[in-house]
Amino acid sequence: MRQNLKTVVSMHTRFKISFVLVVIIFSWVRVFAQHNHDHHENTHNDHAHEMSDGNSEHQESHGTCGSHDGHAAFDPASTAIHHISDANVYSLLDWIRIPLPTMLYAEDRGWDVFMSNVFEIGHHEDGHQSYNGYVMHEGSVYRVADKTFPQEGSVHLGGFTTESQLIDGKKRDVTYVCYEGNKFPCESRSTWDAGMLGGGVSSFYDFSISKNVLAMLIVSIFLMWIFIKAAKKYKENPHSAPSGTQGILETLFVFIRDEVAIPFIGKDKYMKYIPILMSVFFFILGLNLFGQVPFFGSTNVTGNLTVTMVLAILVALFVNFKGNKHYWQHVFWMPGVPVAVKPLLAVVEVMSLFIKPLTLMLRLAGNISAGHIAILSFIGLIFVFGNSGANLVGSSVGSLVSVPLTMFMMAIELIVAFVQAFVFTILTASYIGAATESHDDHH
Amino acid sequence: MTGTLAAIGAGLAVIGAGIGIGLIGGKAMEAIARQPEASGDIRSGMILMAAFVEGAALIAIILSIFF
């Protein structure tokens, strides 16, 4: 009893000490950020000097890089969006920047393959150099739309400004790059959706190994490694109790088999669908957890709509190709209902063929992105209370509020990482089960 | 102004989903209390239904972001 009490007390003190440590670290983050902002402002002043020296003949054709608004008020929304977006550089703590291979293709100039450190990436993942008409702003590659901008080699840039403009009756943010005192409009970020989702159309395609692609490669290789390791162990001594990674993997594997595969697909044919269910589950779980590791890039792969779209389309194709006669009969000519209702139900069923993968895609991306945004907003409280590093008392209070909230949110996110991987798998299994059900299974 | 209206729409969607998921969770707990031996089946059914409700809410939220 006494011993127990002692452990509890020591746990309590340990928790207190770690809490204080975390608060100190966060305060340091604030000081560090403040330092960066000061630095930032100085460089802006330098640029202002450069601008006044710059030649003035261009200034009529292009807008000038007018007075920069200094380090403006902290904008939590845009900061959060920047941090959950994909990037062409892997930043750890806004400090260590791992350049990534960038492969760009534009119809009018062909391929450009280079490492992203040619942009000389600085704070906020803004590039200080251009390269062959491309620039980097907040981690993404943009192409300068104005063709009077130097199209070959590198030039030194004077920062970026963003203005919202009315284009085709819609408000859009246009990024401008400053060069020799003039501002040049940039195209939108590279997109594959032809601008349908508000990104705008760009004249180049980005095939880079971006941050998300790198995270997917790391997680895939890691999963392959631990599964091959576990499989070897099973082969060597099949009768011994599982140990180490084997134990973790077996728990999850058996859970998915017994709770998802067998009840939804059926005892006699579930084995055929185990590979896709397990691949989906462990890939999503691995990426969810990889994005949760603090100070490790905080990649948001499963929160990226493109990634989840590909996963959902693969599942939908798999399900519909595996669908048997009864499945398609249930879609187009539902048995057991009056003939008048049948065409109506067919319309609904055909719609649901498309809605199923759509919700699969939105659910995963929405949940994971929402968690990341919540954590970033709580960390943003420090900067909101502290007036972006100007108010010491405010930011200390902000840290005290922000640390427990962030820790709470991260604990919730750990559960969400498992639940969303499980939900994706269980829905996949239920769709497969519905598509492959033989006629004598029910009724 | 559009931003405010979209936020109200997202909030309304979340109210609906909240009621739905609350009902599902409450009924599932009742069912487990009534028949503890069926808790495994009830739990997976509960998560599946909650996922469907959440899907409807997410569609509303995505629409409120884009329009």
XYZ file of C-alpha atoms in Angstrom:
510
model
C 0.000 0.000 0.000
C 2.753 2.344 1.091
C 4.812 1.330 -1.898
C 1.847 2.042 -4.162
C 1.362 5.450 -2.638
C 5.027 6.193 -3.165
C 4.852 5.297 -6.828
C 1.742 7.377 -7.270
C 3.425 10.352 -5.609
C 6.582 9.950 -7.671
C 4.478 9.641 -10.830
C 2.713 12.804 -9.830
C 5.969 14.723 -9.365
C 7.319 13.326 -12.588
C 4.209 14.527 -14.392
C 4.579 17.978 -12.831
C 8.236 18.187 -13.834
C 7.516 17.124 -17.404
C 4.671 19.628 -17.600
C 6.949 22.452 -16.473
C 9.567 21.293 -18.980
C 7.048 21.362 -21.803
C 5.937 24.879 -20.816
C 9.567 26.018 -20.801
C 10.140 24.489 -24.224
C 7.065 26.229 -25.592
C 8.184 29.565 -24.146
C 11.503 28.993 -25.874
C 9.621 28.370 -29.101
C 8.001 31.763 -28.614
C 11.328 33.506 -27.989
C 12.798 31.749 -30.995
C 9.876 32.823 -33.152
C 10.192 36.382 -31.909
C 13.856 36.347 -32.851
C 12.950 35.062 -36.276
C 10.380 37.776 -36.738
C 12.908 40.443 -35.833
C 15.326 38.915 -38.283
C 12.588 38.827 -40.848
C 11.821 42.478 -40.388
C 15.488 43.393 -40.787
C 15.718 41.546 -44.058
C 12.604 43.329 -45.211
C 14.250 46.642 -44.453
C 17.251 45.530 -46.508
C 14.936 44.745 -49.345
C 13.363 48.156 -49.014
C 16.827 49.634 -49.586
C 17.323 47.445 -52.617
C 13.970 48.516 -53.914
C 14.791 52.188 -53.736
C 18.016 51.495 -55.661
C 16.228 49.490 -58.325
C 15.636 50.919 -61.779
C 12.406 52.799 -62.121
C 11.532 52.186 -65.748
C 9.895 48.841 -64.965
C 7.840 50.352 -62.227
C 5.142 51.613 -64.543
C 4.490 48.314 -66.283
C 4.504 46.248 -63.075
C 3.142 47.320 -59.750
C 5.792 48.273 -57.258
C 6.573 46.337 -54.145
C 5.075 49.007 -51.962
C 5.528 49.367 -48.244
C 5.532 45.941 -46.699
C 3.199 45.679 -43.763
C 6.061 44.555 -41.515
C 5.357 41.462 -39.480
C 1.622 41.675 -39.647
C -0.766 40.333 -37.047
C -0.549 36.574 -36.648
C -3.108 34.841 -38.855
C -3.945 31.445 -37.317
C -6.023 30.234 -40.278
C -3.397 30.751 -42.963
C -0.656 29.389 -40.694
C -2.682 26.228 -40.099
C -3.402 25.799 -43.817
C 0.293 26.261 -44.626
C 1.291 23.617 -42.086
C -1.174 20.970 -43.237
C -0.343 21.462 -46.925
C 2.044 19.390 -48.945
C 5.473 20.951 -49.517
C 8.514 20.584 -51.710
C 10.852 20.696 -48.711
C 10.934 18.662 -45.506
C 11.355 21.065 -42.582
C 12.046 19.931 -39.044
C 11.233 22.702 -36.524
C 11.509 25.435 -39.216
C 15.233 24.977 -38.803
C 16.585 21.848 -40.464
C 15.532 21.826 -44.110
C 15.918 18.632 -46.067
C 15.827 19.416 -49.799
C 13.646 17.154 -51.913
C 13.969 16.268 -55.589
C 11.723 18.560 -57.608
C 10.539 17.505 -61.041
C 8.537 20.074 -62.961
C 7.147 19.856 -66.453
C 5.840 22.811 -68.414
C 4.682 22.493 -71.995
C 6.623 25.541 -73.179
C 9.930 24.704 -71.503
C 10.005 20.953 -70.881
C 11.388 19.222 -67.823
C 13.203 20.916 -64.946
C 14.722 18.461 -62.486
C 16.636 19.792 -59.494
C 16.897 19.608 -55.708
C 14.692 22.143 -53.936
C 17.649 23.727 -52.070
C 18.375 25.805 -55.211
C 15.604 28.093 -53.898
C 17.702 28.821 -50.736
C 14.679 28.248 -48.540
C 14.409 30.548 -45.525
C 11.839 31.176 -42.833
C 8.202 30.303 -43.502
C 9.574 28.044 -46.264
C 9.953 31.015 -48.616
C 12.704 30.748 -51.205
C 15.282 33.548 -51.472
C 16.270 32.569 -55.034
C 14.311 31.818 -58.160
C 15.216 28.992 -60.507
C 14.354 28.961 -64.230
C 11.265 31.078 -63.647
C 10.060 29.028 -60.667
C 9.910 30.376 -57.118
C 9.074 28.801 -53.754
C 6.496 30.352 -51.437
C 5.404 28.639 -48.189
C 6.915 25.357 -49.271
C 5.165 25.165 -52.643
C 6.611 25.770 -56.083
C 4.977 28.577 -58.036
C 5.695 29.683 -61.584
C 5.971 33.390 -62.283
C 3.189 34.226 -64.730
C 4.889 37.385 -66.034
C 7.324 36.332 -68.767
C 9.553 39.417 -68.320
C 10.777 37.753 -65.120
C 14.185 36.065 -65.712
C 13.376 32.654 -67.180
C 16.874 31.120 -66.928
C 19.100 30.660 -63.908
C 18.716 32.077 -60.422
C 18.053 35.631 -59.249
C 17.747 36.985 -55.727
C 14.164 37.679 -54.655
C 12.865 40.365 -52.347
C 10.082 38.471 -50.634
C 6.457 37.697 -51.365
C 3.130 39.475 -50.969
C -0.341 38.043 -51.248
C -3.334 40.076 -52.359
C -6.888 38.945 -52.765
C -8.358 39.914 -56.117
C -11.671 39.468 -57.856
C -11.152 37.020 -60.735
C -14.202 35.846 -62.704
C -16.448 37.091 -59.921
C -14.651 35.007 -57.293
C -12.259 36.242 -54.657
C -8.870 34.620 -55.112
C -5.532 35.105 -53.406
C -2.818 36.031 -55.887
C 0.807 35.670 -54.826
C 3.272 38.291 -56.018
C 7.032 37.894 -55.969
C 9.248 40.966 -55.502
C 12.294 41.265 -57.744
C 14.347 44.444 -58.134
C 11.578 46.524 -56.630
C 8.865 45.300 -58.978
C 6.239 42.763 -58.199
C 5.475 39.947 -60.602
C 2.252 37.931 -60.332
C 2.666 34.179 -59.839
C 0.474 31.437 -61.213
C -1.492 29.376 -58.743
C -0.008 26.300 -57.112
C 0.323 23.294 -59.355
C -2.970 21.438 -59.468
C -4.386 18.412 -61.246
C -8.028 19.345 -60.785
C -7.996 21.999 -63.552
C -8.788 24.631 -60.943
C -12.159 23.120 -60.016
C -11.440 23.178 -56.295
C -10.482 26.837 -56.259
C -6.768 26.389 -56.793
C -6.714 27.906 -60.263
C -5.025 26.485 -63.343
C -1.256 26.457 -63.651
C 0.842 25.997 -66.796
C 3.117 23.378 -65.245
C 2.841 19.950 -63.682
C 4.590 19.030 -60.455
C 5.846 15.432 -60.363
C 8.148 16.042 -57.396
C 8.962 13.690 -54.574
C 7.181 16.037 -52.180
C 6.952 15.822 -48.385
C 3.849 13.624 -48.549
C 5.387 11.281 -51.114
C 8.493 10.957 -48.947
C 6.348 10.173 -45.887
C 4.458 7.510 -47.842
C 7.724 5.941 -49.005
C 9.147 5.948 -45.453
C 6.001 4.394 -43.988
C 5.731 1.768 -46.751
C 9.358 0.719 -46.341
C 8.994 0.625 -42.551
C 5.833 -1.508 -42.759
C 7.475 -3.875 -45.228
C 10.476 -4.212 -42.945
C 8.532 -5.030 -39.755
C 6.137 -7.388 -41.526
C 8.948 -9.314 -43.231
C 10.744 -9.476 -39.890
C 7.639 -10.855 -38.167
C 6.927 -13.293 -40.994
C 10.467 -14.666 -40.775
C 10.023 -15.227 -37.042
C 6.803 -17.152 -37.640
C 8.569 -19.319 -40.215
C 11.545 -20.064 -38.000
C 9.644 -21.104 -34.875
C 5.935 -21.423 -35.597
C 5.095 -22.900 -32.189
C 6.598 -20.285 -29.879
C 4.652 -17.369 -28.402
C 4.942 -14.115 -30.386
C 7.357 -11.520 -29.025
C 8.306 -7.897 -29.770
C 6.916 -6.405 -32.973
C 5.341 -9.781 -33.701
C 3.112 -9.298 -30.663
C 1.868 -5.842 -31.719
C 1.250 -6.909 -35.297
C -0.508 -10.111 -34.306
C -2.888 -8.234 -31.997
C -3.892 -5.792 -34.733
C -3.977 -8.451 -37.435
C -6.186 -10.822 -35.445
C -8.430 -7.909 -34.419
C -9.055 -6.909 -38.036
C -9.551 -10.528 -39.062
C -12.013 -11.382 -36.295
C -13.881 -8.080 -35.941
C -13.891 -6.884 -39.565
C -13.144 -9.553 -42.157
C -15.060 -12.572 -40.814
C -18.318 -10.833 -39.734
C -18.646 -8.706 -42.879
C -17.338 -10.964 -45.631
C -18.097 -14.422 -44.285
C -16.110 -17.262 -42.800
C -15.639 -19.245 -46.005
C -14.202 -16.595 -48.327
C -12.683 -13.868 -46.131
C -9.136 -15.170 -46.739
C -9.213 -13.905 -50.349
C -9.790 -10.308 -49.177
C -7.367 -10.254 -46.234
C -4.528 -8.707 -48.329
C -6.471 -5.597 -49.396
C -8.013 -5.083 -45.940
C -4.675 -5.406 -44.163
C -2.854 -3.195 -46.690
C -5.474 -0.468 -46.338
C -5.548 -0.697 -42.543
C -1.809 -0.693 -41.891
C -1.034 1.897 -44.576
C -3.592 4.356 -43.173
C -2.689 3.611 -39.559
C 1.025 3.997 -40.272
C 0.537 7.339 -42.025
C -1.869 8.606 -39.334
C 0.643 7.825 -36.612
C 3.593 9.151 -38.625
C 1.796 12.488 -38.880
C 1.333 12.521 -35.086
C 5.037 12.391 -34.216
C 5.794 15.828 -32.696
C 8.599 17.915 -34.197
C 9.045 15.467 -37.067
C 7.674 17.392 -40.001
C 4.042 16.706 -38.953
C 3.136 15.383 -42.370
C -0.554 15.372 -43.164
C -0.689 12.577 -45.736
C -3.989 10.894 -44.858
C -5.460 14.380 -44.357
C -4.686 15.185 -47.980
C -7.760 14.864 -50.206
C -5.710 13.603 -53.157
C -4.244 10.701 -51.204
C -7.581 9.637 -49.742
C -9.209 10.064 -53.163
C -6.786 7.557 -54.670
C -7.406 5.135 -51.799
C -11.191 5.510 -52.140
C -11.109 5.076 -55.938
C -8.968 1.932 -55.605
C -11.435 0.497 -53.085
C -14.428 1.431 -55.279
C -12.857 -0.153 -58.388
C -11.969 -3.283 -56.425
C -15.491 -3.612 -55.004
C -17.254 -3.044 -58.323
C -15.004 -5.437 -60.244
C -15.575 -8.091 -57.576
C -19.356 -7.468 -57.608
C -21.362 -10.548 -58.600
C -24.675 -10.926 -60.401
C -26.768 -10.405 -57.269
C -24.941 -7.200 -56.438
C -25.657 -5.660 -59.834
C -29.217 -6.936 -59.690
C -29.641 -5.124 -56.385
C -28.261 -1.979 -57.971
C -30.310 -1.862 -61.189
C -33.418 -3.968 -60.535
C -33.995 -4.374 -56.822
C -35.828 -7.638 -56.134
C -38.732 -7.776 -53.716
C -40.200 -4.298 -54.300
C -43.083 -3.149 -56.541
C -42.136 -2.533 -60.182
C -43.046 1.156 -59.938
C -40.425 1.695 -57.239
C -37.649 -0.233 -59.030
C -36.421 2.563 -61.385
C -36.458 5.028 -58.507
C -34.356 2.700 -56.373
C -32.003 2.127 -59.311
C -31.317 5.867 -59.484
C -30.658 5.996 -55.755
C -28.402 2.933 -55.892
C -26.374 4.265 -58.826
C -25.918 7.530 -56.944
C -24.760 5.631 -53.890
C -22.123 3.881 -56.034
C -20.437 7.286 -56.297
C -21.347 8.619 -52.865
C -19.726 5.656 -51.090
C -16.153 6.414 -52.254
C -16.816 10.150 -51.887
C -17.661 9.816 -48.191
C -14.762 7.391 -47.732
C -12.453 10.055 -49.123
C -13.928 12.983 -47.194
C -14.201 11.207 -43.840
C -10.548 10.226 -43.579
C -9.167 13.510 -44.920
C -11.608 15.580 -42.847
C -10.892 13.825 -39.563
C -7.117 13.836 -39.853
C -6.933 17.429 -41.155
C -9.339 18.603 -38.451
C -7.101 17.129 -35.772
C -4.002 18.781 -37.208
C -5.807 22.121 -37.515
C -7.054 21.900 -33.906
C -3.519 21.253 -32.612
C -2.116 24.093 -34.721
C -4.843 26.461 -33.492
C -4.048 25.635 -29.864
C -0.347 26.277 -30.501
C -1.404 29.448 -32.329
C -2.987 30.656 -29.071
C 0.534 31.441 -27.826
C 1.054 33.840 -30.722
C -2.456 35.287 -30.528
C -2.177 36.050 -26.788
C 1.431 37.147 -27.129
C 0.671 39.581 -29.962
C 2.991 37.562 -32.301
C 5.948 37.662 -29.939
C 5.672 41.275 -28.745
C 3.901 40.667 -25.416
C 5.853 38.471 -22.973
C 3.111 38.110 -20.320
C 0.469 37.331 -22.897
C 2.513 34.641 -24.559
C 3.401 33.052 -21.197
C -0.306 32.876 -20.332
C -0.895 31.553 -23.828
C 1.686 28.823 -23.266
C 0.025 27.818 -20.000
C -3.340 27.512 -21.763
C -1.968 26.036 -24.934
C 0.195 23.200 -23.574
C -2.541 21.234 -21.761
C -4.991 21.797 -24.616
C -2.425 20.598 -27.158
C -1.571 17.538 -25.066
C -5.261 16.717 -24.695
C -5.832 17.123 -28.435
C -2.845 14.916 -29.249
C -4.234 12.180 -26.986
C -7.576 12.428 -28.803
C -5.761 12.345 -32.129
C -4.036 9.115 -31.149
C -7.472 7.508 -30.713
C -8.728 9.096 -33.950
C -5.727 7.681 -35.835
C -6.775 4.149 -34.855
C -10.523 4.721 -35.223
C -10.271 6.228 -38.719
C -7.992 3.443 -39.980
C -10.481 0.963 -38.483
C -13.511 2.735 -39.979
C -11.952 2.841 -43.446
C -11.224 -0.887 -43.212
C -14.644 -1.805 -41.808
C -16.417 0.148 -44.577
C -14.213 -1.466 -47.227
C -15.071 -4.864 -45.750
C -18.791 -4.088 -45.675
C -18.751 -2.925 -49.319
C -16.847 -6.069 -50.334
C -19.261 -8.149 -48.295
C -22.285 -6.573 -50.007
C -20.720 -7.026 -53.449
C -19.742 -10.671 -53.045
C -22.726 -11.955 -51.056
C -24.100 -15.109 -52.626
C -27.846 -15.507 -52.913
C -28.309 -18.189 -50.287
C -26.470 -16.187 -47.602
C -29.563 -14.222 -46.649
C -33.360 -14.083 -47.226
C -20.623 37.803 -45.403
C -20.490 34.545 -47.384
C -17.919 33.261 -44.933
C -20.304 33.807 -42.029
C -23.163 32.027 -43.789
C -20.924 29.075 -44.632
C -19.876 28.859 -40.983
C -23.547 28.793 -39.911
C -24.181 26.018 -42.435
C -21.273 23.981 -41.123
C -22.524 24.495 -37.577
C -26.027 23.294 -38.480
C -24.573 20.195 -40.148
C -22.545 19.434 -37.049
C -25.640 19.791 -34.810
C -27.425 17.175 -36.894
C -24.493 14.785 -36.845
C -24.037 15.333 -33.112
C -27.653 14.362 -32.383
C -27.319 11.341 -34.667
C -24.074 10.064 -33.184
C -25.387 10.726 -29.666
C -28.472 8.600 -30.334
C -26.366 5.819 -31.845
C -23.952 5.820 -28.905
C -26.726 5.939 -26.307
C -28.706 3.126 -27.875
C -25.577 1.026 -28.303
C -24.703 1.441 -24.624
C -28.254 0.430 -23.671
C -28.000 -2.599 -25.914
C -24.661 -3.621 -24.433
C -26.062 -3.238 -20.908
C -29.016 -5.410 -21.878
C -26.922 -8.061 -23.604
C -23.237 -7.831 -22.674
C -22.336 -11.009 -24.591
C -23.221 -9.284 -27.895
C -21.014 -6.259 -27.175
C -18.532 -7.012 -29.989
C -21.162 -7.036 -32.734
C -22.927 -3.999 -31.267
C -19.683 -2.039 -31.079
C -18.732 -2.626 -34.717
C -22.282 -1.830 -35.796
C -22.163 1.347 -33.734
C -18.908 2.511 -35.304
C -20.215 1.722 -38.796
C -23.417 3.722 -38.234
C -21.516 6.613 -36.660
C -19.273 6.635 -39.734
C -22.318 6.932 -42.017
C -23.778 9.815 -40.019
C -20.405 11.518 -39.974
C -20.129 11.083 -43.747
C -23.347 13.061 -44.282
C -22.076 15.828 -41.992
C -18.717 15.910 -43.765
C -20.367 16.345 -47.163
C -22.263 19.345 -45.767
C -19.068 20.818 -44.322
C -17.123 20.367 -47.571
C -19.972 21.995 -49.503
C -19.966 24.899 -47.058
C -16.224 25.331 -47.641
C -16.529 25.484 -51.435
C -19.677 27.529 -51.931
